[in-house]
Short mmCIF file of C-alpha atoms in Angstrom, two decimals:
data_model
loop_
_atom_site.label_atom_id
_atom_site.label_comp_id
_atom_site.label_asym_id
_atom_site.label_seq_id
_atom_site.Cartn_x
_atom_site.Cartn_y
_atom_site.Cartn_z
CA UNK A 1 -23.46 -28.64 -16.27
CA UNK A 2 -20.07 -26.31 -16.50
CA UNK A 3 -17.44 -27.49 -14.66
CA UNK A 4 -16.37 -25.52 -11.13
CA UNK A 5 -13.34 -24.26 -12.57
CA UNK A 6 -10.85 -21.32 -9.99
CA UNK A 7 -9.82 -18.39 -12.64
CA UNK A 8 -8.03 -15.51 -12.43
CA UNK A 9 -10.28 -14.18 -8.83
CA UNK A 10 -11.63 -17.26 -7.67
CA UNK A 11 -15.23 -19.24 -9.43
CA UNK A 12 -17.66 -16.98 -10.18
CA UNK A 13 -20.81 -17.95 -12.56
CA UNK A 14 -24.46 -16.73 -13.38
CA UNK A 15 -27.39 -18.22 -10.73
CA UNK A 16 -28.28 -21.19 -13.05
CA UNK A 17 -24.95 -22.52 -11.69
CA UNK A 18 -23.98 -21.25 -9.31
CA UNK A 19 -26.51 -23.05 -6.62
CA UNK A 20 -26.05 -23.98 -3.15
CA UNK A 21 -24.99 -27.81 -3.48
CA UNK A 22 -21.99 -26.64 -5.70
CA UNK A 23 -21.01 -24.20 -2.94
CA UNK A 24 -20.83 -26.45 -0.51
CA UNK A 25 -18.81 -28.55 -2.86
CA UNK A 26 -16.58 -25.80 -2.85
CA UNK A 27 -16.62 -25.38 0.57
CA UNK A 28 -15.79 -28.85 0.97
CA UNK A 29 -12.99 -29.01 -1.15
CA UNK A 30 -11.78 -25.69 1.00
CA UNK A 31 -12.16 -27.75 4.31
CA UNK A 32 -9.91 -30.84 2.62
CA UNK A 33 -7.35 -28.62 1.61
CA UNK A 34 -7.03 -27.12 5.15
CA UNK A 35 -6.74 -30.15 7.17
CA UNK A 36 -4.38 -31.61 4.33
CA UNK A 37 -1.96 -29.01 4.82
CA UNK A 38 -2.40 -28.44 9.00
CA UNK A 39 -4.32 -25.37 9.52
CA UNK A 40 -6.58 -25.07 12.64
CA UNK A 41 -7.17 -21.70 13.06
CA UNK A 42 -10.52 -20.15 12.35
CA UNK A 43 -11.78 -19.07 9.27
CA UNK A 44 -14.00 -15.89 8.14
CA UNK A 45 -16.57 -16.24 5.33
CA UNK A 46 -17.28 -12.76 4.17
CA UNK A 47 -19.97 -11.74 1.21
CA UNK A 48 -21.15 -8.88 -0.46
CA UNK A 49 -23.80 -7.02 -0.77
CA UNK A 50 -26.05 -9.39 -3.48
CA UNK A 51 -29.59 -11.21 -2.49
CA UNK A 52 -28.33 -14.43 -2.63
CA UNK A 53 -25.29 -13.88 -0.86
CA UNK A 54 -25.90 -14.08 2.87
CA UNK A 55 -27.52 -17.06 2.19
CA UNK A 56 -24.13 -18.76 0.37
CA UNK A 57 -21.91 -17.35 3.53
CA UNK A 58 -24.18 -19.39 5.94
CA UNK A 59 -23.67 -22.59 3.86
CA UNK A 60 -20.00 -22.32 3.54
CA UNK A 61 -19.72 -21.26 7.25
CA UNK A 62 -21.75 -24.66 7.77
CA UNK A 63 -19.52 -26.86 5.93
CA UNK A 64 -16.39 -25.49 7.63
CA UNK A 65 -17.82 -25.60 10.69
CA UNK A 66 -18.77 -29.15 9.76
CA UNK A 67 -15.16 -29.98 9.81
CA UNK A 68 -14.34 -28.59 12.75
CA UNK A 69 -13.51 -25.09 12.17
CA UNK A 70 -14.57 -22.52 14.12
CA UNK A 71 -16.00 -19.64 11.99
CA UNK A 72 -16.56 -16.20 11.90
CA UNK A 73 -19.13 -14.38 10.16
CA UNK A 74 -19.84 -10.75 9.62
CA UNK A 75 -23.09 -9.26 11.15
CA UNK A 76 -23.63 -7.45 7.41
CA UNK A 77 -22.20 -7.85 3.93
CA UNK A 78 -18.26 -6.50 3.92
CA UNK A 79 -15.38 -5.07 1.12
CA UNK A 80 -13.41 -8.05 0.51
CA UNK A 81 -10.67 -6.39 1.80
CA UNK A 82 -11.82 -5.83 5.12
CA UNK A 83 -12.27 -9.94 4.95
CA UNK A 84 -9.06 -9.99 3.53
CA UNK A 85 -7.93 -7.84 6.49
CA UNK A 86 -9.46 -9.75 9.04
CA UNK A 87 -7.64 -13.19 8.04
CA UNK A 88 -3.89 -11.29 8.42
CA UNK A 89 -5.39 -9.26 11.92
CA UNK A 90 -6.92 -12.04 14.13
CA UNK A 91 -4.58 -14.83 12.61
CA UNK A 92 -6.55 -16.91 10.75
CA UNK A 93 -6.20 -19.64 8.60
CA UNK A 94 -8.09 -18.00 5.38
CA UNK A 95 -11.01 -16.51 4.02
CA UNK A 96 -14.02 -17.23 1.43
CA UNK A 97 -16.05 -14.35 0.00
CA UNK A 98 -18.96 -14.56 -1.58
CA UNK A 99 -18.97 -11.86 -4.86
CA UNK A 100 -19.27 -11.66 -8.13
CA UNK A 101 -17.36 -7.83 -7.53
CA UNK A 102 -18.18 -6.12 -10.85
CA UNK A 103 -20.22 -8.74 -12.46
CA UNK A 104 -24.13 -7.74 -13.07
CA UNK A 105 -26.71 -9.52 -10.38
CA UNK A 106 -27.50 -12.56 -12.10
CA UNK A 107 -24.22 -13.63 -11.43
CA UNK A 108 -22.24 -14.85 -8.20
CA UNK A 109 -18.52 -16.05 -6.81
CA UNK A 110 -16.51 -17.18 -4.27
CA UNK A 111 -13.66 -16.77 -4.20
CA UNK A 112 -10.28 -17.98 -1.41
CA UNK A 113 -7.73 -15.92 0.34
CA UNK A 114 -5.07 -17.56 1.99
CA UNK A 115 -3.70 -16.90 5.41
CA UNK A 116 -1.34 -13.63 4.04
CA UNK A 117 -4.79 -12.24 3.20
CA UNK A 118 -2.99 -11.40 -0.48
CA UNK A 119 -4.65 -12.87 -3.58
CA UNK A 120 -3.87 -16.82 -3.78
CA UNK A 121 -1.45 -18.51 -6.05
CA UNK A 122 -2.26 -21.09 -8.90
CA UNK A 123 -0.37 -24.18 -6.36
CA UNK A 124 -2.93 -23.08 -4.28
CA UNK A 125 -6.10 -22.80 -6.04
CA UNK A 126 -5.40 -25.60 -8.24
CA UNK A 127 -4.88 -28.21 -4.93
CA UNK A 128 -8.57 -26.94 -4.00
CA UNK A 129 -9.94 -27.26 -7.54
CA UNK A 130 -8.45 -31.29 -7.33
CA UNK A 131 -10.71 -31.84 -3.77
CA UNK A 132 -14.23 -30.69 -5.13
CA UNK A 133 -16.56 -33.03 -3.46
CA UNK A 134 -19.85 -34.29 -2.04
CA UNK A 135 -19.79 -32.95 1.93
CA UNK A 136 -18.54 -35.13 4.23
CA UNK A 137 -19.15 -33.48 7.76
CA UNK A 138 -18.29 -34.30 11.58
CA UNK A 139 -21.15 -35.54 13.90
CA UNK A 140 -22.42 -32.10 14.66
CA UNK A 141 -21.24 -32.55 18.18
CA UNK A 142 -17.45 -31.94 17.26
CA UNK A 143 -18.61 -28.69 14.92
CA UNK A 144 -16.79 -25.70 15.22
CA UNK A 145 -18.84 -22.74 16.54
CA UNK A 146 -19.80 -19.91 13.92
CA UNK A 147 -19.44 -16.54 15.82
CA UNK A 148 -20.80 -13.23 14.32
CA UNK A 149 -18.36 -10.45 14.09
CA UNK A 150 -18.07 -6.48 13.07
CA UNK A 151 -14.94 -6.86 10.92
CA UNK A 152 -14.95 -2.90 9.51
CA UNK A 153 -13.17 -0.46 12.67
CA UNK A 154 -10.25 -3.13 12.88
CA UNK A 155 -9.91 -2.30 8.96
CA UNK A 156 -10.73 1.49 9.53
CA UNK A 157 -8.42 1.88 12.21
CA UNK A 158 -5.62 0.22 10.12
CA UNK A 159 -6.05 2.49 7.13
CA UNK A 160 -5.93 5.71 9.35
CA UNK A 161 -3.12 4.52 11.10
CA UNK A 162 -1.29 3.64 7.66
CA UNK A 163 -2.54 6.95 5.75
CA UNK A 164 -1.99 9.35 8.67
CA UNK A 165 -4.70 12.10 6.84
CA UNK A 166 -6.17 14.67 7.32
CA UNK A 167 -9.54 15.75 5.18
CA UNK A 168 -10.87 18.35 7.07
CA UNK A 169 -10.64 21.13 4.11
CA UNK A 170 -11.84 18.51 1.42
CA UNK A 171 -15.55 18.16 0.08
CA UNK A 172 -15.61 14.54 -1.45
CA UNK A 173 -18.70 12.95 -3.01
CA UNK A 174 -19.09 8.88 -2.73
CA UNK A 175 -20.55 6.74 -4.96
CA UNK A 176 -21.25 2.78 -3.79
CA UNK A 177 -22.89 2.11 -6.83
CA UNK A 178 -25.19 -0.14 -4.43
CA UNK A 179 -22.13 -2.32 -2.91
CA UNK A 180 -20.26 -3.06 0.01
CA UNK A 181 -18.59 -0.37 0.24
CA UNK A 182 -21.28 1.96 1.54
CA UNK A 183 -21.23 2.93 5.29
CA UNK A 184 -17.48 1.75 5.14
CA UNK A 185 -15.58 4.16 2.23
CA UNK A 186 -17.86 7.33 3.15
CA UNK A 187 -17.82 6.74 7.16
CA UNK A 188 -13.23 5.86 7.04
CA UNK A 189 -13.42 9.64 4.91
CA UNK A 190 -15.89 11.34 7.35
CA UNK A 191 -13.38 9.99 10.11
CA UNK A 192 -10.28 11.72 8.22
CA UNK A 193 -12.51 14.86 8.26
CA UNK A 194 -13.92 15.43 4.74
CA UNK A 195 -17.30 16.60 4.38
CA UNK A 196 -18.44 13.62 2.55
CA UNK A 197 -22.20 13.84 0.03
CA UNK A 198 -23.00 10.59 -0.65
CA UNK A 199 -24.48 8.85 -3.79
CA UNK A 200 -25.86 5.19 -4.47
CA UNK A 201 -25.35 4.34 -1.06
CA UNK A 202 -28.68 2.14 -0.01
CA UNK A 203 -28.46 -1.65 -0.41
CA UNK A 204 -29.88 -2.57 -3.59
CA UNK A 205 -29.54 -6.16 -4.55
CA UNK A 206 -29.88 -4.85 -8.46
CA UNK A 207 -27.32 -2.32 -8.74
CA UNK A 208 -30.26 0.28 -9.48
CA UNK A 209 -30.37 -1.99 -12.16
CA UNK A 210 -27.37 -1.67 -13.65
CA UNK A 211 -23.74 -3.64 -12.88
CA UNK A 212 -21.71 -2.04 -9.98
CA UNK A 213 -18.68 -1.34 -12.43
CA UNK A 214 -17.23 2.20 -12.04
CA UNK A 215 -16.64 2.48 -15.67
CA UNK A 216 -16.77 5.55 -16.87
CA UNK A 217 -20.11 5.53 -17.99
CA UNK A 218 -21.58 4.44 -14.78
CA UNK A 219 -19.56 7.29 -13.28
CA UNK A 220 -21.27 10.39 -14.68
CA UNK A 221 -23.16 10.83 -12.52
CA UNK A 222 -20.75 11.27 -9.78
CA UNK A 223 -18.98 13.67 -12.06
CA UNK A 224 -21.63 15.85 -12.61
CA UNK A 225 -22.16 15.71 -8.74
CA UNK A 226 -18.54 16.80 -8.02
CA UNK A 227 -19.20 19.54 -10.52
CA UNK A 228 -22.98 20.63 -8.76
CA UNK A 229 -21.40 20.35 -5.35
CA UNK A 230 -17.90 22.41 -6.09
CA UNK A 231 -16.34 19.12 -4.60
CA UNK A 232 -12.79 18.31 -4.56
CA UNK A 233 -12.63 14.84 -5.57
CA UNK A 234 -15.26 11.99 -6.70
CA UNK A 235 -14.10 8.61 -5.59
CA UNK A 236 -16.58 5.26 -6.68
CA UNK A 237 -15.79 1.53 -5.49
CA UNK A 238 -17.24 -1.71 -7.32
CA UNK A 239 -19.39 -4.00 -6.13
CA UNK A 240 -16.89 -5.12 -3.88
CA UNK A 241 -15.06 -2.44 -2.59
CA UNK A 242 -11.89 -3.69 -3.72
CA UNK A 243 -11.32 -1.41 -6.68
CA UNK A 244 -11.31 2.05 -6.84
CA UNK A 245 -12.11 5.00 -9.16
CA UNK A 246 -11.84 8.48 -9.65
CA UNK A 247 -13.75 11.49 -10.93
CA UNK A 248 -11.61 14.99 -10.78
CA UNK A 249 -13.09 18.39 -11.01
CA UNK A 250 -11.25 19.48 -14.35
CA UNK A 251 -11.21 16.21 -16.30
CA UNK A 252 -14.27 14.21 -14.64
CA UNK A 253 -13.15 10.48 -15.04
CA UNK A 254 -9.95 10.47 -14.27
CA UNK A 255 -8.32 6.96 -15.84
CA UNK A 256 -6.71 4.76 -13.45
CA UNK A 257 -3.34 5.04 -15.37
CA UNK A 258 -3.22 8.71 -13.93
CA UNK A 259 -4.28 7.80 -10.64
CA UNK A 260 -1.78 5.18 -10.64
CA UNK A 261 1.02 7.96 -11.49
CA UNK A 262 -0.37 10.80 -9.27
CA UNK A 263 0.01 8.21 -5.62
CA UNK A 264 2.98 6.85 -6.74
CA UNK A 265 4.26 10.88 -7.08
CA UNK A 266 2.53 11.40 -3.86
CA UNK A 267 4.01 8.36 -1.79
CA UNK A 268 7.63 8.87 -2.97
CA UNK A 269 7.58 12.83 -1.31
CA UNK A 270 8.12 11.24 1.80
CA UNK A 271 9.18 7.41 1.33
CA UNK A 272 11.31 5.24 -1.42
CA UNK A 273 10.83 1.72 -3.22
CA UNK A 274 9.75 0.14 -6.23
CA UNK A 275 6.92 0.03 -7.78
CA UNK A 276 5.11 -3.41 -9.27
CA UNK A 277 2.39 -2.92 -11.98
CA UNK A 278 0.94 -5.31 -14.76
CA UNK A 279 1.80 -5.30 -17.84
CA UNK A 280 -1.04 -3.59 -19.38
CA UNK A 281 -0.22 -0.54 -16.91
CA UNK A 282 0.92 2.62 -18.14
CA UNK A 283 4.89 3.31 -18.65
CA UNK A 284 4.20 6.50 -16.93
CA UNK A 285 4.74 4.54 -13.44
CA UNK A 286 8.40 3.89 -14.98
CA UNK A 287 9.40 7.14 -16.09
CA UNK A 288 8.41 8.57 -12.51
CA UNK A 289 10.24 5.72 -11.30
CA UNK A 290 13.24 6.44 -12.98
CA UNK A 291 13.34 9.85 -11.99
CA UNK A 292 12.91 9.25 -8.74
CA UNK A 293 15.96 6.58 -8.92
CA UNK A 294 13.52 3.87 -8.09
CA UNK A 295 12.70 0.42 -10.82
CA UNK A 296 9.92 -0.92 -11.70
CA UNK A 297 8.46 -4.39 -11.80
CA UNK A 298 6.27 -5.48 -14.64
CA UNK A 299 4.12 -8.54 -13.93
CA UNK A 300 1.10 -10.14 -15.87
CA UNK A 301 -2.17 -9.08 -15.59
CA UNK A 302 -3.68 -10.15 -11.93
CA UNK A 303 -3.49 -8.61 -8.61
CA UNK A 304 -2.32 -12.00 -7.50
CA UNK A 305 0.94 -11.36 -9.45
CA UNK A 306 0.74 -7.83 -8.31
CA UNK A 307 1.14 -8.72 -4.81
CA UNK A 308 3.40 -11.43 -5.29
CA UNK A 309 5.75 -8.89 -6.31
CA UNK A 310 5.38 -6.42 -3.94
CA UNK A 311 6.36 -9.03 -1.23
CA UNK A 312 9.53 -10.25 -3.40
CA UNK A 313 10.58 -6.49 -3.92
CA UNK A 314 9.09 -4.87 -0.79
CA UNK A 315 7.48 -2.27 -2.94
CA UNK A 316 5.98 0.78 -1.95
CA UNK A 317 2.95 0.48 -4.08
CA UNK A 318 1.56 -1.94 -6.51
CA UNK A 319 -1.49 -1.75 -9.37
CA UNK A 320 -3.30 -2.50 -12.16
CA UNK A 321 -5.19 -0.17 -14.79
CA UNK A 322 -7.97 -1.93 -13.67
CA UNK A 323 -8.34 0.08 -10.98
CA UNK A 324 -6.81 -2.58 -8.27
CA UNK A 325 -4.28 -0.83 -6.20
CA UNK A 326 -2.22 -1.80 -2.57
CA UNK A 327 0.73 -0.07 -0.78
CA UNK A 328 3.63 -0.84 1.85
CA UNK A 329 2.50 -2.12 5.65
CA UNK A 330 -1.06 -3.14 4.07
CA UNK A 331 -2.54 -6.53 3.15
CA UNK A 332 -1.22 -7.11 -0.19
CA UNK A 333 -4.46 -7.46 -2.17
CA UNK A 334 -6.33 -4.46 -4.05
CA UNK A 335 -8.16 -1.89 -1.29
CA UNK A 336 -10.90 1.05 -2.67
CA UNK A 337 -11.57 1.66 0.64
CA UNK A 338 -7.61 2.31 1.66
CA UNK A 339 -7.10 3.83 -1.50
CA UNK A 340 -10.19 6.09 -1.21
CA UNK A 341 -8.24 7.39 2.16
CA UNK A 342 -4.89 7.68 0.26
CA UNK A 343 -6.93 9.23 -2.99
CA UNK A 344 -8.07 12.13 -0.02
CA UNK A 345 -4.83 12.54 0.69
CA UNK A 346 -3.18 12.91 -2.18
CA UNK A 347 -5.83 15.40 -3.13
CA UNK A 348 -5.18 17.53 0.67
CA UNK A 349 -1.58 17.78 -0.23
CA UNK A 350 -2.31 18.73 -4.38
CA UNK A 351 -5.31 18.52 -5.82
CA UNK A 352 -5.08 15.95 -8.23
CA UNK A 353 -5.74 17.95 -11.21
CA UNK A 354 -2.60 19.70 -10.77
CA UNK A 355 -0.85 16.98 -9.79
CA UNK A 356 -1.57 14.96 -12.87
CA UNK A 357 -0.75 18.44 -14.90
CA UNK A 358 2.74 18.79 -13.40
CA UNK A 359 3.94 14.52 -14.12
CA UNK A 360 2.60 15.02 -17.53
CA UNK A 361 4.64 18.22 -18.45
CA UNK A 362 7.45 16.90 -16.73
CA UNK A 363 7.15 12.94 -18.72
CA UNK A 364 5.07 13.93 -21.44
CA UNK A 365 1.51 13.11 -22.19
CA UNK A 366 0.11 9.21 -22.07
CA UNK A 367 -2.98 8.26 -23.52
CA UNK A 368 -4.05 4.46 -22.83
CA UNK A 369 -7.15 2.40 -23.99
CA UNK A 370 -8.11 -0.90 -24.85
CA UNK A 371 -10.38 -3.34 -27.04
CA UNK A 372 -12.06 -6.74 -26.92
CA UNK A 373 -11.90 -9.28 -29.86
CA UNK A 374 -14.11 -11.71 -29.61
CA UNK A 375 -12.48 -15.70 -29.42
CA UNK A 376 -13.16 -18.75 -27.46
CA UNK A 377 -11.70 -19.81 -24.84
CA UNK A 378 -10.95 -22.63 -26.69
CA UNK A 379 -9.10 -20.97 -29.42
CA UNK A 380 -6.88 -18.74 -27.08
CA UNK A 381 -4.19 -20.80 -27.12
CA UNK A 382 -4.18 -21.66 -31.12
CA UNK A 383 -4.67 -17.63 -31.90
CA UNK A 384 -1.56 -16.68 -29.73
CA UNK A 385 0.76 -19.73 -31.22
CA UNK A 386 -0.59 -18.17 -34.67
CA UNK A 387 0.09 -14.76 -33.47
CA UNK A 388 3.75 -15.52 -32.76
CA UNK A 389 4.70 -15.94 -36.44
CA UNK A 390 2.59 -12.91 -37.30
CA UNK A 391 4.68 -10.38 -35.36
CA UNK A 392 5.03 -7.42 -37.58
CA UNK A 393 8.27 -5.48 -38.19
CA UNK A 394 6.59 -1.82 -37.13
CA UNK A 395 2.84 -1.03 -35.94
CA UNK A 396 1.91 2.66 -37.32
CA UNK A 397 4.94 3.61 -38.96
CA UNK A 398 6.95 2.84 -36.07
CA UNK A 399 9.53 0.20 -36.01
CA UNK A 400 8.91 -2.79 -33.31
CA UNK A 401 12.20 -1.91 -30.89
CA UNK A 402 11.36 -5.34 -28.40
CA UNK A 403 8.29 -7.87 -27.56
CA UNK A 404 7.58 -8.90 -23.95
CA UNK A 405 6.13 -12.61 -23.98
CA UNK A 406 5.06 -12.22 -20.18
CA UNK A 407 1.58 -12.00 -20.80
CA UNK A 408 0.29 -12.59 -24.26
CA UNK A 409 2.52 -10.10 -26.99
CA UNK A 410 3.64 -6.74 -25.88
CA UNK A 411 5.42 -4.87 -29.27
CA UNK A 412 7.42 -1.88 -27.39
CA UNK A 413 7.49 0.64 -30.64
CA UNK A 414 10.80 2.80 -31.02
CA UNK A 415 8.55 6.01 -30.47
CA UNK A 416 7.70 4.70 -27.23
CA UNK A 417 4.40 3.63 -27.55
CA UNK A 418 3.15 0.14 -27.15
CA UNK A 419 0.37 -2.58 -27.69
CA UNK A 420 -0.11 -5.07 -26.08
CA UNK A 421 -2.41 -8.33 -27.44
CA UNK A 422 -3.46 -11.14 -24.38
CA UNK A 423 -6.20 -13.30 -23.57
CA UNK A 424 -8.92 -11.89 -21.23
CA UNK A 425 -8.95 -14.14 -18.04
CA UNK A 426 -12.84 -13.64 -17.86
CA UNK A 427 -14.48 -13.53 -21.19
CA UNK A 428 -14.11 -15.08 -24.42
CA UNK A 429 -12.51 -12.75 -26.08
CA UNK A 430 -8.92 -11.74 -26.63
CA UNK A 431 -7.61 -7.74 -25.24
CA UNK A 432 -5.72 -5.08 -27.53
CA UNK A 433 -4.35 -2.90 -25.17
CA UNK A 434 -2.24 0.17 -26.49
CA UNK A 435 -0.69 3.30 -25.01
CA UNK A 436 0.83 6.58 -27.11
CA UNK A 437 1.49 10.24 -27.02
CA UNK A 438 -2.14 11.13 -28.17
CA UNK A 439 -4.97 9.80 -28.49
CA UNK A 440 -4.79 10.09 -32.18
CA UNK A 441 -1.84 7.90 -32.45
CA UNK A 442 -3.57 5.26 -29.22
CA UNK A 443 -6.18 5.05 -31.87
CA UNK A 444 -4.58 4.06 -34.86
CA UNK A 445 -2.15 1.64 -32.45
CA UNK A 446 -5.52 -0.32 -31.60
CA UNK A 447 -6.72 -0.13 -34.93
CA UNK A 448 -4.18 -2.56 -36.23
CA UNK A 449 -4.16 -4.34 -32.90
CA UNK A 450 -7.71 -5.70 -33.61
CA UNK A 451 -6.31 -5.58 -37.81
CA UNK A 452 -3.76 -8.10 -36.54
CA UNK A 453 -5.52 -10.26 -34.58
CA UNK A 454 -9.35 -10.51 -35.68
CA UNK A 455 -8.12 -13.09 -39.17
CA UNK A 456 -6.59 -15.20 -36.76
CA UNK A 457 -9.17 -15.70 -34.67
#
């Protein structure tokens, strides 16, 4: 049987192995590393909105409680960063959520959050990997108690604190996409004011049988229902509620890139600092950056680097093109449900369309894509070494002006385009990432991306 192995957002694996006995092995190996390194405070399990998922949240909470902990567990399934919230809020010592986010419903996850209630560290992760184990519990008289809580208006009445908007001339529609994030997103945007029409938002164990991934072809839908409404603004969380995306009246899908740029634009009207994104995130962040007098700190892919970096540089926002976003005086771990808040205010102030229009004329225009090759995992490694002594000397006609080694091979082109070649973190397959003045040049970029790498593979 695989291995329980942490990767880049905790374990996650289809049903077949990812039973009950090897979740309370991982709750086991949880419980060790807490009392290793002195923690006694409570602990919140959180899950999401899949079948099987309640049912993994009471079998954690039982093997923490089994070692003394006192536990709390929500009274329905929660965005992870409400959970993630909740640990920074009442003090706690961490959190374990039960997802598989994005993933389609034969799969499930757990995944840890440490007591900062930002994404946890490889030290971290890796001391819980080296305690899997067979339970070992108290005498049930010296369990902790498992309490049920409502984690969501604590996490509500943070955002609106922390956001400060007002929606009350907006029409947004919501899409859930069948997750968490229903009743929570929609009711925080109703409380800001916005007439809010609702889409996807009934529990459904099957995504509608789909995968709740706001790609954009998941999110037509809630295009053509910001278009048949006259709405201002389409906004769509994952399964999990911890990424966010965005449909616009003039260009539908609106790619996170933009959304990145248009906040950032937004945030700095009234406040200064840096901004942290990964390195597959769009240079447009820097050139805003730079007019603003403000730097920029690139970071590999994973909001646990993301926030890492927001706390070393006190950033005002941090992201990923994923679709992952957090900002100053929040938890720092990607929020759809803050940033669906923030995405309504940004929208009251300018609506995004024009907002987007004005940073493009001003920094010129940014297309951004990227495609899957298909390798290994057990070849990553070998393709990347081989990769190294295949750099070329120019990619389209354009000479190669630098390569950034932070996360796989970034080529930085003298026209000021890039690509960017790395090892996908979930999937067997290696990423071509690219970003260029049109989307005639992006194309050609990833073209001999994939040219590149595919005879090494």
């Amino acid at each position: 049987m695989d291995k329980i192995a942490f990767g880049t957002d905790g374990w996650r694996a289809t049903l077949d192995v990812f039973t009950d006995e090897r979740v309370r092995i991982v709750g086991e190996a949880v419980a060790t590393y807490l009392e290793e390194e002195g923690y006694t405070d409570p602990v919140i399990i959180g899950y999401d909105a899949r079948e099987t998922s309640p049912g993994f949240a009471e079998s954690l909470a039982e093997i923490m409680a089994g070692h003394g902990f006192d536990v709390l567990l929500p009274e329905r399934d929660c965005p992870t960063p409400v959970i993630a919230y909740a640990i920074v809020n009442r003090g706690l010592s961490c959190a374990l959520m039960v997802t598989a986010s994005h993933n389609p419903p034969e799969y499930n996850g757990v995944k840890f959050i440490p007591e900062d209630g930002a994404p946890a560290l490889p030290e971290r992760t890796e001391k819980i990997v080296d305690n899997l184990a067979e339970p070992d519990l108290l005498p049930e008289e010296e369990w902790g108690e498992i309490t049920e809580i409502d984690p969501i208006p604590d996490h509500a009445d943070h955002a609106t604190d922390l956001v400060g908007a007002d929606l009350s001339d907006l029409t947004i529609v919501y899409d859930a996409l069948h997750g968490s994030g229903r009743g929570v997103t929609d009711a925080l945007l109703e409380s800001a004011g916005a007439e809010v029409i609702t889409r996807r938002c009934t529990q459904d164990p099957d995504f509608g049988g789909g995968e709740p991934e706001p790609s954009p072809s998941n999110l037509q839908p809630l295009a053509d229902a910001v278009e048949e409404h006259d709405a201002d603004l389409g906004i769509a969380n994952d399964g999990d509620a911890d990424r966010i995306a965005i449909t616009t009246p003039d260009r539908g899908y609106l790619d996170e890139n933009l959304f990145f740029a248009a906040v950032y634009d937004y945030l700095l009207e009234t406040d200064s600092g840096p901004a942290v994104r990964s390195v597959s995130t769009t240079f447009l962040i820097d050139r805003i950056a730079e007019a603003n007098g403000e730097e920029v700190v690139e970071v590999p892919v994973g909001f646990k680097w993301v926030g890492k970096a927001m706390g070393d540089s006190d950033a005002l926002i941090g992201g990923e093109e994923s679709g992952g976003f957090s900002i100053r005086g929040h938890i720092r771990e990607k929020d759809g449900v803050l940033m669906a808040l923030l995405a309504g205010a940004v929208t009251a102030a300018k609506p995004l369309d024009d907002r987007v229009d004005a940073l493009l004329e001003e920094h010129g225009e940014i297309h951004a894509s990227k495609r899957s090759v298909d390798c290994p995992d057990s070849e990553k490694e070998r393709v990347l070494e081989d990769l190294e002594d295949h750099i070329p000397e120019s990619v389209a006609g354009s000479a190669v002006a630098n390569t950034v080694t932070l996360d796989g091979f970034k080529l930085l082109l003298e026209d000021g385009s890039w690509l960017l070649i790395r090892p996908s973190g979930t999937e067997p397959k290696l990423r071509v990432y690219g970003e260029a003045g049109s989307d005639e040049r992006l194309q050609t970029l990833l073209d001999e991306g994939v040219d590149l790498v595919e005879p090494l593979v």
